[in-house]
Every structure is written in structure tokens, then in C-alpha cells.
PDB file of C-alpha atoms in Angstrom:
ATOM      1  CA  MET A1351       0.000   0.000   0.000  1.00 86.00           C
ATOM      2  CA  GLN A1352       2.833   2.390   0.849  1.00 87.00           C
ATOM      3  CA  ASP A1353       4.371   1.862  -2.578  1.00 86.00           C
ATOM      4  CA  ALA A1354       1.133   2.925  -4.271  1.00 86.00           C
ATOM      5  CA  LEU A1355       0.722   5.873  -1.917  1.00 87.00           C
ATOM      6  CA  ASN A1356       4.270   7.107  -2.556  1.00 89.00           C
ATOM      7  CA  ALA A1357       3.778   6.841  -6.309  1.00 88.00           C
ATOM      8  CA  TYR A1358       0.533   8.834  -6.024  1.00 88.00           C
ATOM      9  CA  LYS A1359       2.219  11.574  -4.005  1.00 90.00           C
ATOM     10  CA  GLN A1360       5.020  11.772  -6.580  1.00 92.00           C
ATOM     11  CA  GLY A1361       2.510  12.121  -9.417  1.00 90.00           C
ATOM     12  CA  ASN A1362       3.241   8.725 -10.955  1.00 91.00           C
ATOM     13  CA  LEU A1363      -0.451   8.010 -11.379  1.00 92.00           C
ATOM     14  CA  ASN A1364      -0.314   5.099 -13.804  1.00 92.00           C
ATOM     15  CA  TYR A1365       2.043   3.131 -11.576  1.00 90.00           C
ATOM     16  CA  ALA A1366       0.033   4.039  -8.472  1.00 92.00           C
ATOM     17  CA  LEU A1367      -3.166   2.927 -10.217  1.00 92.00           C
ATOM     18  CA  ARG A1368      -1.675  -0.413 -11.172  1.00 92.00           C
ATOM     19  CA  LYS A1369      -0.368  -1.057  -7.664  1.00 88.00           C
ATOM     20  CA  VAL A1370      -3.600  -0.160  -5.877  1.00 92.00           C
ATOM     21  CA  GLN A1371      -5.629  -2.289  -8.294  1.00 93.00           C
ATOM     22  CA  GLU A1372      -3.348  -5.215  -7.475  1.00 91.00           C
ATOM     23  CA  ILE A1373      -3.960  -4.622  -3.774  1.00 92.00           C
ATOM     24  CA  ILE A1374      -7.746  -4.520  -4.248  1.00 93.00           C
ATOM     25  CA  GLU A1375      -7.684  -7.761  -6.258  1.00 93.00           C
ATOM     26  CA  LYS A1376      -6.020  -9.489  -3.302  1.00 91.00           C
ATOM     27  CA  SER A1377      -7.901  -7.810  -0.484  1.00 91.00           C
ATOM     28  CA  GLU A1378     -10.516  -5.071  -0.689  1.00 92.00           C
ATOM     29  CA  SER A1379     -10.365  -2.292   1.907  1.00 94.00           C
ATOM     30  CA  GLN A1380     -11.779   1.188   2.364  1.00 95.00           C
ATOM     31  CA  GLU A1381      -8.239   2.577   2.467  1.00 94.00           C
ATOM     32  CA  ALA A1382      -7.394   1.055  -0.912  1.00 94.00           C
ATOM     33  CA  TYR A1383     -10.639   2.211  -2.527  1.00 94.00           C
ATOM     34  CA  ASN A1384     -10.122   5.711  -1.139  1.00 94.00           C
ATOM     35  CA  LEU A1385      -6.652   5.898  -2.708  1.00 93.00           C
ATOM     36  CA  LEU A1386      -8.060   4.472  -5.927  1.00 94.00           C
ATOM     37  CA  GLY A1387     -10.674   7.242  -5.936  1.00 94.00           C
ATOM     38  CA  LYS A1388      -8.020   9.947  -5.486  1.00 95.00           C
ATOM     39  CA  ILE A1389      -5.895   8.535  -8.302  1.00 94.00           C
ATOM     40  CA  LEU A1390      -8.817   8.201 -10.715  1.00 95.00           C
ATOM     41  CA  LYS A1391     -10.029  11.703  -9.890  1.00 95.00           C
ATOM     42  CA  GLU A1392      -6.638  13.203 -10.712  1.00 94.00           C
ATOM     43  CA  MET A1393      -6.673  11.232 -13.964  1.00 93.00           C
ATOM     44  CA  GLY A1394      -9.987  12.882 -14.874  1.00 93.00           C
ATOM     45  CA  LYS A1395     -11.979   9.655 -14.552  1.00 94.00           C
ATOM     46  CA  ASP A1396     -14.719  11.060 -12.369  1.00 95.00           C
ATOM     47  CA  ASP A1397     -17.285   8.295 -12.858  1.00 95.00           C
ATOM     48  CA  GLU A1398     -14.825   5.605 -11.824  1.00 96.00           C
ATOM     49  CA  ALA A1399     -13.520   7.792  -8.990  1.00 96.00           C
ATOM     50  CA  LEU A1400     -17.072   8.237  -7.713  1.00 96.00           C
ATOM     51  CA  GLN A1401     -17.627   4.486  -7.540  1.00 96.00           C
ATOM     52  CA  ALA A1402     -14.325   4.043  -5.700  1.00 96.00           C
ATOM     53  CA  PHE A1403     -15.179   6.729  -3.141  1.00 97.00           C
ATOM     54  CA  LEU A1404     -18.606   5.188  -2.580  1.00 96.00           C
ATOM     55  CA  LYS A1405     -16.994   1.801  -1.923  1.00 96.00           C
ATOM     56  CA  ALA A1406     -14.559   3.527   0.427  1.00 96.00           C
ATOM     57  CA  GLY A1407     -17.421   5.143   2.302  1.00 95.00           C
ATOM     58  CA  ASN A1408     -15.905   8.561   1.564  1.00 96.00           C
ATOM     59  CA  ARG A1409     -19.156  10.474   1.226  1.00 97.00           C
ATOM     60  CA  LEU A1410     -17.421  13.856   1.282  1.00 96.00           C
ATOM     61  CA  GLU A1411     -15.399  13.148  -1.874  1.00 96.00           C
ATOM     62  CA  ALA A1412     -18.401  11.524  -3.538  1.00 97.00           C
ATOM     63  CA  ALA A1413     -20.376  14.693  -2.820  1.00 97.00           C
ATOM     64  CA  ARG A1414     -17.630  16.830  -4.380  1.00 96.00           C
ATOM     65  CA  ILE A1415     -17.892  14.872  -7.627  1.00 97.00           C
ATOM     66  CA  TYR A1416     -21.682  15.097  -7.643  1.00 97.00           C
ATOM     67  CA  LEU A1417     -21.404  18.872  -7.142  1.00 95.00           C
ATOM     68  CA  GLN A1418     -18.937  19.232 -10.009  1.00 93.00           C
ATOM     69  CA  HIS A1419     -21.375  17.434 -12.297  1.00 94.00           C
ATOM     70  CA  GLY A1420     -24.415  19.471 -11.260  1.00 93.00           C
ATOM     71  CA  LEU A1421     -26.037  16.641  -9.299  1.00 96.00           C
ATOM     72  CA  TYR A1422     -26.836  18.777  -6.299  1.00 96.00           C
ATOM     73  CA  ARG A1423     -29.523  16.602  -4.704  1.00 97.00           C
ATOM     74  CA  ASP A1424     -27.241  13.579  -4.966  1.00 97.00           C
ATOM     75  CA  ALA A1425     -24.518  15.605  -3.258  1.00 97.00           C
ATOM     76  CA  LEU A1426     -26.892  16.539  -0.442  1.00 97.00           C
ATOM     77  CA  ASN A1427     -27.855  12.893   0.017  1.00 97.00           C
ATOM     78  CA  GLN A1428     -24.199  11.969   0.474  1.00 97.00           C
ATOM     79  CA  LEU A1429     -23.714  14.777   2.986  1.00 96.00           C
ATOM     80  CA  LYS A1430     -26.735  13.826   5.089  1.00 93.00           C
ATOM     81  CA  ASP A1431     -25.835  13.608   8.800  1.00 92.00           C
ATOM     82  CA  LEU A1432     -22.287  14.872   8.180  1.00 94.00           C
ATOM     83  CA  ASN A1433     -21.714  18.003  10.248  1.00 91.00           C
ATOM     84  CA  ASP A1434     -18.002  18.750  10.051  1.00 93.00           C
ATOM     85  CA  LYS A1435     -16.902  22.031   8.495  1.00 93.00           C
ATOM     86  CA  ASP A1436     -16.134  20.660   5.013  1.00 93.00           C
ATOM     87  CA  ALA A1437     -19.502  18.919   4.782  1.00 95.00           C
ATOM     88  CA  ARG A1438     -21.380  22.057   5.800  1.00 95.00           C
ATOM     89  CA  ILE A1439     -19.513  24.133   3.214  1.00 94.00           C
ATOM     90  CA  LEU A1440     -20.290  21.612   0.476  1.00 95.00           C
ATOM     91  CA  ARG A1441     -23.932  21.531   1.559  1.00 96.00           C
ATOM     92  CA  ALA A1442     -24.044  25.320   1.366  1.00 95.00           C
ATOM     93  CA  LEU A1443     -22.651  25.241  -2.178  1.00 94.00           C
ATOM     94  CA  ALA A1444     -25.295  22.699  -3.182  1.00 96.00           C
ATOM     95  CA  TYR A1445     -28.072  24.814  -1.674  1.00 96.00           C
ATOM     96  CA  ILE A1446     -26.785  27.886  -3.536  1.00 94.00           C
ATOM     97  CA  LYS A1447     -26.985  26.016  -6.836  1.00 92.00           C
ATOM     98  CA  LEU A1448     -30.509  24.941  -5.915  1.00 95.00           C
ATOM     99  CA  GLU A1449     -31.344  28.599  -5.100  1.00 91.00           C
ATOM    100  CA  GLU A1450     -32.101  27.743  -1.472  1.00 94.00           C
ATOM    101  CA  TYR A1451     -30.100  30.643  -0.106  1.00 93.00           C
ATOM    102  CA  GLU A1452     -31.412  30.728   3.461  1.00 93.00           C
ATOM    103  CA  LYS A1453     -30.441  27.090   3.933  1.00 95.00           C
ATOM    104  CA  ALA A1454     -27.029  27.856   2.458  1.00 94.00           C
ATOM    105  CA  ARG A1455     -26.433  30.753   4.830  1.00 92.00           C
ATOM    106  CA  GLU A1456     -27.635  28.675   7.770  1.00 93.00           C
ATOM    107  CA  GLU A1457     -25.046  25.997   6.958  1.00 94.00           C
ATOM    108  CA  LEU A1458     -22.312  28.635   7.011  1.00 92.00           C
ATOM    109  CA  THR A1459     -23.317  30.175  10.353  1.00 90.00           C
ATOM    110  CA  ASN A1460     -20.490  30.140  12.902  1.00 89.00           C
ATOM    111  CA  ILE A1461     -17.993  28.699  10.432  1.00 90.00           C
ATOM    112  CA  GLU A1462     -14.811  30.674  11.020  1.00 86.00           C
ATOM    113  CA  ASP A1463     -13.039  30.005   7.761  1.00 86.00           C
ATOM    114  CA  ASN A1464     -11.485  32.538   5.409  1.00 88.00           C
ATOM    115  CA  SER A1465     -10.820  30.191   2.511  1.00 92.00           C
ATOM    116  CA  PRO A1466     -11.932  31.615  -0.864  1.00 94.00           C
ATOM    117  CA  ILE A1467     -14.574  28.889  -1.337  1.00 92.00           C
ATOM    118  CA  THR A1468     -16.184  29.601   2.048  1.00 94.00           C
ATOM    119  CA  LEU A1469     -16.123  33.359   1.540  1.00 96.00           C
ATOM    120  CA  LYS A1470     -17.583  32.875  -1.943  1.00 95.00           C
ATOM    121  CA  ALA A1471     -20.437  30.773  -0.590  1.00 94.00           C
ATOM    122  CA  LYS A1472     -21.154  33.288   2.151  1.00 95.00           C
ATOM    123  CA  GLY A1473     -20.960  36.204  -0.279  1.00 96.00           C
ATOM    124  CA  ILE A1474     -23.328  34.691  -2.836  1.00 95.00           C
ATOM    125  CA  ALA A1475     -25.819  33.643  -0.164  1.00 94.00           C
ATOM    126  CA  ASP A1476     -25.716  37.097   1.434  1.00 95.00           C
ATOM    127  CA  TYR A1477     -26.190  38.756  -1.962  1.00 95.00           C
ATOM    128  CA  TYR A1478     -29.357  36.800  -2.655  1.00 94.00           C
ATOM    129  CA  MET A1479     -30.629  37.427   0.866  1.00 94.00           C
ATOM    130  CA  GLY A1480     -30.148  41.170   0.448  1.00 95.00           C
ATOM    131  CA  ASN A1481     -27.224  41.477   2.881  1.00 96.00           C
ATOM    132  CA  TYR A1482     -25.251  43.523   0.376  1.00 97.00           C
ATOM    133  CA  TYR A1483     -22.601  45.040   2.642  1.00 98.00           C
ATOM    134  CA  ASP A1484     -21.768  41.616   4.085  1.00 97.00           C
ATOM    135  CA  ALA A1485     -21.683  40.181   0.565  1.00 97.00           C
ATOM    136  CA  LEU A1486     -19.370  42.955  -0.623  1.00 98.00           C
ATOM    137  CA  ARG A1487     -16.917  42.326   2.210  1.00 98.00           C
ATOM    138  CA  GLU A1488     -16.937  38.537   1.815  1.00 97.00           C
ATOM    139  CA  LEU A1489     -16.579  38.591  -1.955  1.00 98.00           C
ATOM    140  CA  SER A1490     -13.791  41.168  -1.742  1.00 98.00           C
ATOM    141  CA  LEU A1491     -11.873  39.012   0.742  1.00 97.00           C
ATOM    142  CA  ALA A1492     -12.349  35.993  -1.511  1.00 97.00           C
ATOM    143  CA  ILE A1493     -11.051  37.954  -4.511  1.00 98.00           C
ATOM    144  CA  GLU A1494      -8.040  39.111  -2.502  1.00 97.00           C
ATOM    145  CA  ALA A1495      -7.189  35.488  -1.734  1.00 96.00           C
ATOM    146  CA  TYR A1496      -8.057  34.058  -5.162  1.00 96.00           C
ATOM    147  CA  PRO A1497      -8.413  36.625  -7.980  1.00 96.00           C
ATOM    148  CA  TYR A1498      -8.937  34.057 -10.750  1.00 96.00           C
ATOM    149  CA  ASP A1499     -12.610  33.155 -10.306  1.00 95.00           C
ATOM    150  CA  ALA A1500     -14.948  34.964 -12.723  1.00 95.00           C
ATOM    151  CA  GLU A1501     -17.966  34.267 -10.514  1.00 94.00           C
ATOM    152  CA  LEU A1502     -16.426  36.186  -7.612  1.00 97.00           C
ATOM    153  CA  PHE A1503     -16.120  39.325  -9.738  1.00 97.00           C
ATOM    154  CA  TYR A1504     -19.552  38.749 -11.270  1.00 95.00           C
ATOM    155  CA  TYR A1505     -21.318  38.546  -7.920  1.00 96.00           C
ATOM    156  CA  ARG A1506     -19.361  41.471  -6.536  1.00 97.00           C
ATOM    157  CA  ALA A1507     -20.472  43.447  -9.596  1.00 96.00           C
ATOM    158  CA  LEU A1508     -24.104  42.505  -8.924  1.00 95.00           C
ATOM    159  CA  THR A1509     -23.644  43.516  -5.286  1.00 97.00           C
ATOM    160  CA  LYS A1510     -22.166  46.856  -6.312  1.00 96.00           C
ATOM    161  CA  ILE A1511     -25.170  47.498  -8.556  1.00 94.00           C
ATOM    162  CA  GLU A1512     -27.457  47.050  -5.538  1.00 95.00           C
ATOM    163  CA  LEU A1513     -25.271  49.444  -3.532  1.00 97.00           C
ATOM    164  CA  ASN A1514     -25.265  52.060  -6.333  1.00 95.00           C
ATOM    165  CA  MET A1515     -21.555  51.520  -6.916  1.00 96.00           C
ATOM    166  CA  ASP A1516     -19.937  51.261 -10.355  1.00 94.00           C
ATOM    167  CA  PRO A1517     -19.601  47.541 -11.248  1.00 95.00           C
ATOM    168  CA  GLU A1518     -17.987  47.979 -14.661  1.00 94.00           C
ATOM    169  CA  GLU A1519     -14.414  47.160 -13.644  1.00 96.00           C
ATOM    170  CA  ASP A1520     -15.501  43.916 -11.956  1.00 96.00           C
ATOM    171  CA  LEU A1521     -17.538  42.931 -15.024  1.00 95.00           C
ATOM    172  CA  ASN A1522     -14.538  43.604 -17.280  1.00 95.00           C
ATOM    173  CA  THR A1523     -12.342  41.415 -15.095  1.00 97.00           C
ATOM    174  CA  ALA A1524     -14.938  38.642 -15.005  1.00 96.00           C
ATOM    175  CA  ILE A1525     -15.233  38.710 -18.807  1.00 95.00           C
ATOM    176  CA  SER A1526     -11.467  38.444 -19.190  1.00 96.00           C
ATOM    177  CA  LEU A1527     -11.462  35.424 -16.857  1.00 96.00           C
ATOM    178  CA  ASN A1528     -14.448  33.706 -18.497  1.00 94.00           C
ATOM    179  CA  PRO A1529     -15.364  35.010 -21.962  1.00 94.00           C
ATOM    180  CA  TYR A1530     -18.116  32.383 -22.342  1.00 93.00           C
ATOM    181  CA  TYR A1531     -20.347  33.560 -19.493  1.00 92.00           C
ATOM    182  CA  ALA A1532     -23.363  35.194 -21.168  1.00 94.00           C
ATOM    183  CA  GLU A1533     -24.665  36.882 -17.994  1.00 93.00           C
ATOM    184  CA  LEU A1534     -21.486  38.965 -17.834  1.00 94.00           C
ATOM    185  CA  TYR A1535     -22.070  40.502 -21.258  1.00 95.00           C
ATOM    186  CA  TYR A1536     -25.730  41.064 -20.456  1.00 95.00           C
ATOM    187  CA  ASN A1537     -24.982  42.917 -17.218  1.00 93.00           C
ATOM    188  CA  LYS A1538     -22.175  44.910 -18.851  1.00 95.00           C
ATOM    189  CA  GLY A1539     -24.746  45.974 -21.439  1.00 95.00           C
ATOM    190  CA  VAL A1540     -27.176  47.049 -18.716  1.00 94.00           C
ATOM    191  CA  VAL A1541     -24.453  49.114 -17.014  1.00 93.00           C
ATOM    192  CA  LEU A1542     -23.484  50.804 -20.281  1.00 94.00           C
ATOM    193  CA  GLU A1543     -27.115  51.500 -21.134  1.00 94.00           C
ATOM    194  CA  THR A1544     -27.694  53.199 -17.780  1.00 91.00           C
ATOM    195  CA  LYS A1545     -24.673  55.367 -18.574  1.00 92.00           C
ATOM    196  CA  GLY A1546     -26.287  56.386 -21.861  1.00 94.00           C
ATOM    197  CA  LYS A1547     -23.863  54.373 -24.003  1.00 95.00           C
ATOM    198  CA  ILE A1548     -26.595  52.736 -26.057  1.00 96.00           C
ATOM    199  CA  GLU A1549     -24.547  51.568 -29.049  1.00 95.00           C
ATOM    200  CA  GLU A1550     -21.951  49.929 -26.807  1.00 96.00           C
ATOM    201  CA  ALA A1551     -24.721  48.343 -24.748  1.00 95.00           C
ATOM    202  CA  ILE A1552     -26.237  46.809 -27.875  1.00 96.00           C
ATOM    203  CA  LYS A1553     -22.879  45.229 -28.728  1.00 96.00           C
ATOM    204  CA  PHE A1554     -22.756  43.556 -25.320  1.00 96.00           C
ATOM    205  CA  TYR A1555     -26.358  42.346 -25.527  1.00 96.00           C
ATOM    206  CA  SER A1556     -25.488  40.896 -28.934  1.00 96.00           C
ATOM    207  CA  ARG A1557     -22.452  39.140 -27.504  1.00 96.00           C
ATOM    208  CA  ALA A1558     -24.581  37.701 -24.688  1.00 95.00           C
ATOM    209  CA  ILE A1559     -27.012  36.334 -27.277  1.00 96.00           C
ATOM    210  CA  GLU A1560     -24.133  34.933 -29.318  1.00 95.00           C
ATOM    211  CA  VAL A1561     -22.840  33.028 -26.287  1.00 94.00           C
ATOM    212  CA  LYS A1562     -26.304  31.961 -25.089  1.00 93.00           C
ATOM    213  CA  PRO A1563     -28.948  32.207 -27.836  1.00 93.00           C
ATOM    214  CA  GLN A1564     -31.768  31.342 -25.380  1.00 93.00           C
ATOM    215  CA  LEU A1565     -31.062  34.306 -23.073  1.00 93.00           C
ATOM    216  CA  VAL A1566     -34.472  35.937 -23.466  1.00 94.00           C
ATOM    217  CA  LYS A1567     -33.758  38.992 -21.323  1.00 94.00           C
ATOM    218  CA  ALA A1568     -30.854  39.954 -23.615  1.00 95.00           C
ATOM    219  CA  TYR A1569     -33.225  40.106 -26.594  1.00 96.00           C
ATOM    220  CA  TYR A1570     -35.632  42.277 -24.591  1.00 94.00           C
ATOM    221  CA  ARG A1571     -32.896  44.700 -23.518  1.00 94.00           C
ATOM    222  CA  ARG A1572     -31.451  44.877 -27.011  1.00 96.00           C
ATOM    223  CA  ALA A1573     -34.910  45.508 -28.448  1.00 95.00           C
ATOM    224  CA  LYS A1574     -35.478  48.394 -26.012  1.00 94.00           C
ATOM    225  CA  ALA A1575     -32.035  49.816 -26.787  1.00 95.00           C
ATOM    226  CA  LEU A1576     -32.698  49.582 -30.511  1.00 95.00           C
ATOM    227  CA  MET A1577     -36.019  51.376 -29.983  1.00 95.00           C
ATOM    228  CA  LYS A1578     -34.159  54.207 -28.263  1.00 93.00           C
ATOM    229  CA  MET A1579     -32.040  54.552 -31.399  1.00 92.00           C
ATOM    230  CA  GLY A1580     -35.087  54.569 -33.666  1.00 94.00           C
ATOM    231  CA  LYS A1581     -34.370  51.129 -35.120  1.00 94.00           C
ATOM    232  CA  GLU A1582     -37.885  49.736 -34.755  1.00 93.00           C
ATOM    233  CA  ASP A1583     -37.554  47.073 -37.461  1.00 94.00           C
ATOM    234  CA  GLU A1584     -34.491  45.529 -35.816  1.00 92.00           C
ATOM    235  CA  ALA A1585     -36.163  45.738 -32.414  1.00 93.00           C
ATOM    236  CA  MET A1586     -39.213  43.868 -33.705  1.00 94.00           C
ATOM    237  CA  LYS A1587     -36.960  41.069 -34.960  1.00 94.00           C
ATOM    238  CA  ASP A1588     -35.714  40.625 -31.392  1.00 92.00           C
ATOM    239  CA  ILE A1589     -39.276  40.481 -30.090  1.00 93.00           C
ATOM    240  CA  GLU A1590     -40.058  37.840 -32.708  1.00 92.00           C
ATOM    241  CA  SER A1591     -37.001  35.877 -31.562  1.00 91.00           C
ATOM    242  CA  VAL A1592     -38.264  36.000 -27.974  1.00 90.00           C
ATOM    243  CA  ASN A1593     -41.641  34.639 -29.051  1.00 91.00           C
ATOM    244  CA  GLN A1594     -39.985  31.827 -31.002  1.00 90.00           C
ATOM    245  CA  ILE A1595     -37.830  30.858 -28.007  1.00 89.00           C
ATOM    246  CA  LYS A1596     -40.838  30.872 -25.682  1.00 87.00           C
ATOM    247  CA  ASN A1597     -42.934  28.836 -28.097  1.00 85.00           C
ATOM    248  CA  SER A1598     -40.139  26.288 -28.452  1.00 81.00           C
ATOM    249  CA  GLY A1599     -39.929  25.954 -24.673  1.00 70.00           C
ATOM    250  CA  SER A1600     -36.152  26.566 -24.594  1.00 61.00           C
ATOM    251  CA  SER A1601     -36.174  29.824 -22.610  1.00 55.00           C
TER     252      SER A1601
END
């Protein structure tokens, strides 16, 4: 077992995988399955890693994989009755994705942890619960610790909008970190439109639609902006697009 563990720590994953599989063939154990799960996860084999963690009884790691794949209820089932700090943080993240923000914030109560993931969870939950000053502080601390997460800048931008602060710089940073996040372009368009920069706003609404063609609100905002510029025919095309999306049930 130590040979496989050393190989894993040194990054020799193929050798570690072979050794731990040999161990499991001779004698199954939770320890061996747990190591197998870690190796498979680092090799990008999440489905196999999940099965290994389940056999190991490692519900925390199984929940992480479910979360990464958008299976939030499955993650919560794995975390049931687990009340250590890591489990509560993962539960909070699942509740946020399920838009159950009060439950998320409740999970994070009295957790003294300044890791970026915890601060992010607290910040997003506080934003949706209307605790904007708390959200601003938490998201700012998270950004200070880890300035590479587009969502952190996106939610801080949304928070700044609620606090009548200028969010444009945060939106620009978020776009540079994740240029395929349609909501960023949409909100940048809204900010520009409120500043009277209608033509620029239209460009950002168009980019949002390009990234996510089913983003109905972007068509609405672009139509209104086009109306302001006297381009009624183009605006009506956007309204027609909205109707088509709604009729197709893909909005």
C-alpha cells in the first residue's frame, strides 16, 4: 500500500493505479478504494472515482464529484448527517446552486473560515438574501485570496449594482477570466445602457445572445435599446425571436 501511496504523491499516477488495483484484487479495503478514488479523480476519470469513493465510504469526496457534475440533490444525500466544516460548506454550495439561499447561509453560520470557497459561498448567499454590505466584504476578501474566479467578480459586480456603486471594472475582469459567461455581457450591457452608451450596450447584448442564444432577457434589452435609437424594425426582430424561443420551450 505504501508503494502505491508514494507513487501517487510523486505524481506517478499510472504506476500508483496499477499497484492499488493489485492490492484490491487481493484484499478489498476502504483505504485502498479511497486511494483508488483519489488517483482516478486526478486522472480525470470522475465516474470511476465516484464508484471508488462510494466503496470507500468517503461520502465527502463523492459529494464533491456530484457537485462538479451538477447533481446537487445527490450531493446533499451523500452529505446527510455529516456536520463537520467541510460537509457544511459543500452543503451550502449545493443549496446555492438549488437557489435555497437561506439554507445555504444557515449551513455557514459560525464557520470561522477565510478560505476563498467559504467566503464565496457566504458572499453569494448574502447577496441573494439582500445582505449587500456583508456580501461585498466577503466577496472582496475571496477575490483578494483568489483573484482568478470569474464568478467572484460577477457577484461582486451585482452587489455593487445594488449598492449604487460602479460595477464595470468587476464585469470587465470577469469577462477576461471567463469570456463564455453570457450573464457577464448582459450585465455589462445594462451598465453601459444606464450610462447612456446605447450603441456599446447593444454590442454587449449581442455578444450575450451569441454566447447563449436562449437568453431571453438579452433580446428584450437589445430591443429596447434599438427602440431608443429609432431602429424599430431591428427591435421587432428581437421580439419575434423572444416569441420563437418561448414557443419552443427553450427559454
